mmCIF file of C-alpha atoms in Angstrom:
data_model
loop_
_atom_site.group_PDB
_atom_site.id
_atom_site.type_symbol
_atom_site.label_atom_id
_atom_site.label_comp_id
_atom_site.label_asym_id
_atom_site.label_seq_id
_atom_site.Cartn_x
_atom_site.Cartn_y
_atom_site.Cartn_z
ATOM 1 C CA MET N 111 -57.593 99.183 47.998
ATOM 2 C CA LYS N 112 -54.690 99.266 45.568
ATOM 3 C CA PRO N 113 -51.350 100.619 46.849
ATOM 4 C CA ILE N 114 -50.487 104.149 45.805
ATOM 5 C CA PRO N 115 -48.002 104.018 42.900
ATOM 6 C CA GLY N 116 -44.525 105.004 43.961
ATOM 7 C CA LEU N 117 -44.938 104.569 47.701
ATOM 8 C CA GLY N 118 -44.639 100.802 47.388
ATOM 9 C CA VAL N 119 -41.284 101.228 45.675
ATOM 10 C CA LEU N 120 -40.063 103.422 48.510
ATOM 11 C CA ARG N 121 -41.164 100.905 51.120
ATOM 12 C CA LEU N 122 -39.362 98.103 49.311
ATOM 13 C CA ILE N 123 -36.140 100.115 49.265
ATOM 14 C CA SER N 124 -36.473 101.095 52.936
ATOM 15 C CA LYS N 125 -34.988 97.937 54.418
ATOM 16 C CA PRO N 126 -33.179 97.861 57.766
ATOM 17 C CA GLY N 127 -29.430 98.114 57.369
ATOM 18 C CA ILE N 128 -29.568 99.622 53.899
ATOM 19 C CA VAL N 129 -28.700 103.238 54.605
ATOM 20 C CA PRO N 130 -27.128 105.326 51.841
ATOM 21 C CA THR N 131 -23.993 107.137 52.959
ATOM 22 C CA MET N 132 -22.890 110.700 52.252
ATOM 23 C CA GLN N 133 -20.507 109.233 49.682
ATOM 24 C CA SER N 134 -23.221 107.273 47.881
ATOM 25 C CA ILE N 135 -25.625 110.215 47.803
ATOM 26 C CA ALA N 136 -22.837 112.404 46.373
ATOM 27 C CA ALA N 137 -22.096 109.742 43.757
ATOM 28 C CA LEU N 138 -25.806 109.647 42.901
ATOM 29 C CA LEU N 139 -25.926 113.403 42.301
ATOM 30 C CA VAL N 140 -22.794 113.277 40.155
ATOM 31 C CA LYS N 141 -23.932 110.214 38.186
ATOM 32 C CA HIS N 142 -27.177 111.882 37.139
ATOM 33 C CA ASP N 143 -25.532 115.255 36.365
ATOM 34 C CA VAL N 144 -27.485 116.962 39.119
ATOM 35 C CA VAL N 145 -24.115 118.529 39.943
ATOM 36 C CA LYS N 146 -22.610 120.517 37.112
ATOM 37 C CA VAL N 147 -19.189 122.161 36.831
ATOM 38 C CA ASN N 148 -18.001 124.820 34.417
ATOM 39 C CA PHE N 149 -14.736 126.620 35.042
ATOM 40 C CA ASP N 150 -14.710 128.576 31.760
ATOM 41 C CA GLN N 151 -18.238 129.956 32.030
ATOM 42 C CA PRO N 152 -19.127 129.891 35.749
ATOM 43 C CA PHE N 153 -22.693 129.853 36.957
ATOM 44 C CA THR N 154 -24.050 133.085 38.426
ATOM 45 C CA TRP N 155 -25.870 132.860 41.731
ATOM 46 C CA THR N 156 -28.713 135.222 42.614
ATOM 47 C CA SER N 157 -26.228 137.020 44.867
ATOM 48 C CA GLY N 158 -24.051 137.726 41.836
ATOM 49 C CA ILE N 159 -21.327 135.299 42.913
ATOM 50 C CA LYS N 160 -19.625 133.468 40.056
ATOM 51 C CA SER N 161 -19.495 129.759 40.873
ATOM 52 C CA PRO N 162 -17.719 126.931 39.030
ATOM 53 C CA ILE N 163 -20.199 124.423 40.454
ATOM 54 C CA TYR N 164 -23.982 124.173 40.527
ATOM 55 C CA CYS N 165 -26.218 121.620 42.235
ATOM 56 C CA ASP N 166 -29.865 121.462 41.173
ATOM 57 C CA CYS N 167 -31.550 118.870 43.375
ATOM 58 C CA ARG N 168 -34.890 119.566 41.661
ATOM 59 C CA GLU N 169 -33.697 117.357 38.817
ATOM 60 C CA LEU N 170 -33.829 114.362 41.160
ATOM 61 C CA THR N 171 -37.618 114.510 41.293
ATOM 62 C CA GLY N 172 -37.783 113.184 37.741
ATOM 63 C CA LEU N 173 -35.479 110.231 38.449
ATOM 64 C CA VAL N 174 -37.578 107.524 40.094
ATOM 65 C CA GLU N 175 -34.858 105.326 41.619
ATOM 66 C CA ALA N 176 -32.685 108.258 42.682
ATOM 67 C CA ARG N 177 -35.727 109.963 44.194
ATOM 68 C CA ALA N 178 -36.578 106.801 46.122
ATOM 69 C CA THR N 179 -33.035 106.577 47.482
ATOM 70 C CA VAL N 180 -33.157 110.133 48.799
ATOM 71 C CA VAL N 181 -36.599 109.743 50.385
ATOM 72 C CA THR N 182 -35.521 106.427 51.919
ATOM 73 C CA THR N 183 -32.530 108.175 53.459
ATOM 74 C CA MET N 184 -34.798 110.771 55.021
ATOM 75 C CA ILE N 185 -37.134 108.121 56.432
ATOM 76 C CA GLU N 186 -34.211 106.150 57.855
ATOM 77 C CA LYS N 187 -32.883 109.292 59.564
ATOM 78 C CA ILE N 188 -36.294 110.040 61.078
ATOM 79 C CA ASN N 189 -36.396 106.498 62.456
ATOM 80 C CA GLU N 190 -32.799 106.695 63.678
ATOM 81 C CA LEU N 191 -33.562 109.891 65.597
ATOM 82 C CA GLY N 192 -36.681 108.332 67.074
ATOM 83 C CA LEU N 193 -38.869 111.113 65.722
ATOM 84 C CA LYS N 194 -42.650 110.862 65.635
ATOM 85 C CA PRO N 195 -43.559 114.005 63.701
ATOM 86 C CA ASP N 196 -47.133 115.209 63.666
ATOM 87 C CA ALA N 197 -46.552 116.681 60.228
ATOM 88 C CA VAL N 198 -43.918 117.339 57.571
ATOM 89 C CA ALA N 199 -43.465 120.744 55.940
ATOM 90 C CA GLY N 200 -41.566 121.576 52.777
ATOM 91 C CA THR N 201 -39.901 124.858 51.950
ATOM 92 C CA ALA N 202 -41.346 126.553 48.883
ATOM 93 C CA THR N 203 -40.776 125.528 46.282
ATOM 94 C CA ALA N 204 -37.837 123.144 46.294
ATOM 95 C CA GLY N 205 -38.812 121.177 49.402
ATOM 96 C CA ILE N 206 -42.503 120.662 48.637
ATOM 97 C CA SER N 207 -42.266 117.425 46.641
ATOM 98 C CA TRP N 208 -39.787 115.860 49.080
ATOM 99 C CA ALA N 209 -42.014 116.736 52.035
ATOM 100 C CA ALA N 210 -45.012 115.189 50.254
ATOM 101 C CA TRP N 211 -43.212 111.889 49.666
ATOM 102 C CA VAL N 212 -41.900 111.702 53.231
ATOM 103 C CA ALA N 213 -45.286 112.586 54.729
ATOM 104 C CA GLY N 214 -46.952 109.998 52.503
ATOM 105 C CA ILE N 215 -44.781 107.202 53.863
ATOM 106 C CA LEU N 216 -45.160 108.389 57.448
ATOM 107 C CA ASN N 217 -48.920 108.824 56.882
ATOM 108 C CA VAL N 218 -48.959 112.270 58.500
ATOM 109 C CA PRO N 219 -50.229 115.673 57.315
ATOM 110 C CA MET N 220 -48.077 117.649 54.923
ATOM 111 C CA GLY N 221 -47.845 121.355 54.211
ATOM 112 C CA TYR N 222 -45.416 123.928 52.936
ATOM 113 C CA VAL N 223 -44.022 127.288 53.930
ATOM 114 C CA ARG N 224 -44.044 130.226 51.559
ATOM 115 C CA GLY N 225 -40.947 132.327 51.056
ATOM 116 C CA LYS N 226 -42.926 135.346 52.230
ATOM 117 C CA PRO N 227 -46.463 136.015 53.513
ATOM 118 C CA LYS N 228 -49.279 136.175 51.002
ATOM 119 C CA GLY N 229 -50.141 139.690 49.968
ATOM 120 C CA HIS N 230 -53.853 138.971 50.436
ATOM 121 C CA GLY N 231 -56.188 136.966 52.665
ATOM 122 C CA ALA N 232 -54.816 136.006 56.064
ATOM 123 C CA GLY N 233 -51.257 136.841 55.032
ATOM 124 C CA LYS N 234 -49.955 133.454 56.161
ATOM 125 C CA MET N 235 -46.701 131.780 55.244
ATOM 126 C CA VAL N 236 -47.750 128.264 56.264
ATOM 127 C CA GLU N 237 -50.075 126.451 53.866
ATOM 128 C CA GLY N 238 -51.826 123.101 54.259
ATOM 129 C CA LEU N 239 -51.314 122.888 58.018
ATOM 130 C CA ASN N 240 -53.292 124.592 60.758
ATOM 131 C CA LYS N 241 -53.901 124.518 64.487
ATOM 132 C CA ASN N 242 -55.988 121.343 64.150
ATOM 133 C CA LEU N 243 -52.637 119.593 64.621
ATOM 134 C CA GLY N 244 -53.036 120.351 68.325
ATOM 135 C CA SER N 245 -50.912 122.136 70.869
ATOM 136 C CA LYS N 246 -47.197 122.373 70.036
ATOM 137 C CA PRO N 247 -47.093 119.840 67.170
ATOM 138 C CA GLN N 248 -43.749 118.356 66.196
ATOM 139 C CA ILE N 249 -42.958 119.243 62.597
ATOM 140 C CA VAL N 250 -39.996 118.147 60.476
ATOM 141 C CA VAL N 251 -39.021 120.566 57.710
ATOM 142 C CA VAL N 252 -37.637 119.370 54.374
ATOM 143 C CA GLU N 253 -35.428 121.457 52.070
ATOM 144 C CA ASP N 254 -33.487 120.421 48.984
ATOM 145 C CA ALA N 255 -30.193 122.233 49.613
ATOM 146 C CA PHE N 256 -28.576 124.402 52.282
ATOM 147 C CA SER N 257 -26.406 127.402 51.485
ATOM 148 C CA THR N 258 -26.442 129.851 54.393
ATOM 149 C CA GLY N 259 -29.534 128.184 55.877
ATOM 150 C CA GLY N 260 -31.436 131.465 55.950
ATOM 151 C CA SER N 261 -34.536 130.393 54.016
ATOM 152 C CA SER N 262 -34.818 127.155 55.987
ATOM 153 C CA ILE N 263 -34.613 129.002 59.293
ATOM 154 C CA LYS N 264 -37.265 131.431 58.078
ATOM 155 C CA SER N 265 -39.569 128.480 57.397
ATOM 156 C CA ALA N 266 -38.983 127.036 60.858
ATOM 157 C CA GLU N 267 -39.707 130.382 62.463
ATOM 158 C CA ALA N 268 -42.974 130.710 60.515
ATOM 159 C CA LEU N 269 -44.119 127.288 61.739
ATOM 160 C CA ARG N 270 -43.224 128.203 65.305
ATOM 161 C CA SER N 271 -45.025 131.524 65.050
ATOM 162 C CA GLU N 272 -48.199 130.506 63.206
ATOM 163 C CA LEU N 273 -48.748 127.009 64.632
ATOM 164 C CA ASN N 274 -46.804 127.170 67.900
ATOM 165 C CA ALA N 275 -44.956 124.196 66.447
ATOM 166 C CA GLU N 276 -41.909 122.475 67.855
ATOM 167 C CA VAL N 277 -39.374 122.510 65.048
ATOM 168 C CA LYS N 278 -35.966 121.075 65.776
ATOM 169 C CA TYR N 279 -34.891 119.301 62.595
ATOM 170 C CA ILE N 280 -34.591 120.415 58.993
ATOM 171 C CA PHE N 281 -33.485 117.873 56.395
ATOM 172 C CA GLY N 282 -31.692 118.797 53.179
ATOM 173 C CA ILE N 283 -30.224 116.671 50.418
ATOM 174 C CA PHE N 284 -27.083 118.745 49.952
ATOM 175 C CA SER N 285 -25.178 121.350 51.969
ATOM 176 C CA TRP N 286 -22.531 123.814 50.861
ATOM 177 C CA ASP N 287 -21.277 123.687 54.490
ATOM 178 C CA THR N 288 -20.581 127.408 54.648
ATOM 179 C CA PRO N 289 -19.460 128.934 57.967
ATOM 180 C CA LYS N 290 -22.672 130.973 58.048
ATOM 181 C CA PHE N 291 -24.714 127.775 57.680
ATOM 182 C CA PHE N 292 -23.241 126.283 60.871
ATOM 183 C CA ALA N 293 -23.492 129.534 62.812
ATOM 184 C CA SER N 294 -27.082 130.211 61.732
ATOM 185 C CA GLN N 295 -28.495 126.882 62.811
ATOM 186 C CA ARG N 296 -26.897 127.161 66.239
ATOM 187 C CA GLN N 297 -28.401 130.602 66.735
ATOM 188 C CA ALA N 298 -31.840 129.371 65.623
ATOM 189 C CA GLY N 299 -31.790 126.300 67.882
ATOM 190 C CA LEU N 300 -32.055 123.946 64.925
ATOM 191 C CA GLU N 301 -30.317 120.838 63.659
ATOM 192 C CA MET N 302 -30.013 121.085 59.902
ATOM 193 C CA ILE N 303 -29.122 117.644 58.630
ATOM 194 C CA SER N 304 -27.773 117.175 55.116
ATOM 195 C CA PHE N 305 -27.238 113.843 53.412
ATOM 196 C CA THR N 306 -24.197 114.890 51.476
ATOM 197 C CA ASN N 307 -21.972 117.966 51.349
ATOM 198 C CA PHE N 308 -19.512 119.965 49.297
ATOM 199 C CA ASP N 309 -16.416 117.894 50.121
ATOM 200 C CA GLU N 310 -18.172 114.638 49.231
ATOM 201 C CA ILE N 311 -19.355 116.118 45.929
ATOM 202 C CA VAL N 312 -15.810 117.136 45.012
ATOM 203 C CA SER N 313 -14.552 113.636 45.840
ATOM 204 C CA ALA N 314 -17.334 112.066 43.769
ATOM 205 C CA LEU N 315 -16.557 114.306 40.803
ATOM 206 C CA GLN N 316 -12.914 113.234 40.950
ATOM 207 C CA ALA N 317 -13.820 109.554 41.314
ATOM 208 C CA ALA N 318 -16.070 109.818 38.256
ATOM 209 C CA GLY N 319 -13.279 111.452 36.246
ATOM 210 C CA LYS N 320 -15.301 114.621 35.733
ATOM 211 C CA ILE N 321 -12.686 116.965 37.184
ATOM 212 C CA SER N 322 -8.906 116.942 37.412
ATOM 213 C CA PRO N 323 -6.908 117.324 40.637
ATOM 214 C CA THR N 324 -6.166 120.927 39.605
ATOM 215 C CA GLN N 325 -9.872 121.622 39.154
ATOM 216 C CA ALA N 326 -10.602 120.007 42.515
ATOM 217 C CA GLN N 327 -8.179 122.475 44.089
ATOM 218 C CA SER N 328 -9.975 125.320 42.343
ATOM 219 C CA LEU N 329 -13.289 124.099 43.769
ATOM 220 C CA GLN N 330 -11.789 124.090 47.242
ATOM 221 C CA ARG N 331 -10.575 127.656 46.743
ATOM 222 C CA PHE N 332 -14.099 128.597 45.735
ATOM 223 C CA HIS N 333 -15.463 126.966 48.865
ATOM 224 C CA GLU N 334 -13.039 128.932 51.025
ATOM 225 C CA ASP N 335 -13.839 132.302 49.437
ATOM 226 C CA PRO N 336 -16.847 132.271 47.057
ATOM 227 C CA PRO N 337 -17.189 136.051 46.484
ATOM 228 C CA ASN N 338 -13.575 136.461 45.337
ATOM 229 C CA TRP N 339 -12.989 133.118 43.613
ATOM 230 C CA HIS N 340 -13.682 134.213 40.027
ATOM 231 C CA GLU N 341 -11.503 137.316 40.123
ATOM 232 C CA ARG N 342 -8.643 135.480 41.827
ATOM 233 C CA GLU N 343 -8.734 132.576 39.374
ATOM 234 C CA GLN N 344 -8.687 134.936 36.414
ATOM 235 C CA SER N 345 -5.796 136.924 37.819
ATOM 236 C CA GLY N 346 -3.870 133.812 38.820
ATOM 237 C CA ALA N 347 -3.535 135.136 42.355
ATOM 238 C CA HIS N 348 -3.753 131.625 43.774
ATOM 239 C CA GLU N 349 -0.490 130.767 41.995
ATOM 240 C CA THR N 350 1.434 133.361 43.965
ATOM 241 C CA GLU N 351 3.574 131.786 46.640
ATOM 242 C CA PRO N 352 2.947 133.314 50.075
ATOM 243 C CA GLN N 353 5.826 135.315 51.486
ATOM 244 C CA LEU N 354 7.211 134.188 54.795
ATOM 245 C CA PHE N 355 8.212 136.848 57.316
#
């Protein structure tokens, strides 16, 4: 039987001792313009927040070597943690392809979790996996990026509810490292592991010469207060020296 195209490449890259760091993953995202910055015309999030930075990890799926590096990192982390998952589940839709590649290398079942129950049929959220996995199967969830962690937690809860699964770990390529993200995972009894984060992305952008020190400071101000960043930057409020009493 001929090897499945693509998986052989991943196996070749997955060598002991070769573990990409947060810095190298950040540099990878910046190099391939997966991370974009625009201070003059900020990106608008679904929440309405104006952001000077945008990270679209979906673009990595079309970059073979970059994709292999990310999947390798996930496999190495699974091995490091000593996990023996019975299945891998991706969040819909961003985590589906990553879950498929990871499950393919581990040779375990793969499924995905809908954002909401189907409006017809059994009304499930979990697709591709069922109770044939046995009693309390261990399932690793894969996401592409973490913001508040809400959608990832919702996926874990669906797996626990529908399959009586044991879900402890959720992997994501990138995390915004918001306060709500850290609080949410503690409350949900989860470990949400990202392979790079906001601070590393800012450092990588500076190292690549894509932002100035002043722009890096603006990004940090955004990170500290996303909802009010745009208005404050336009008004120049950040330039006001604090009064000491």
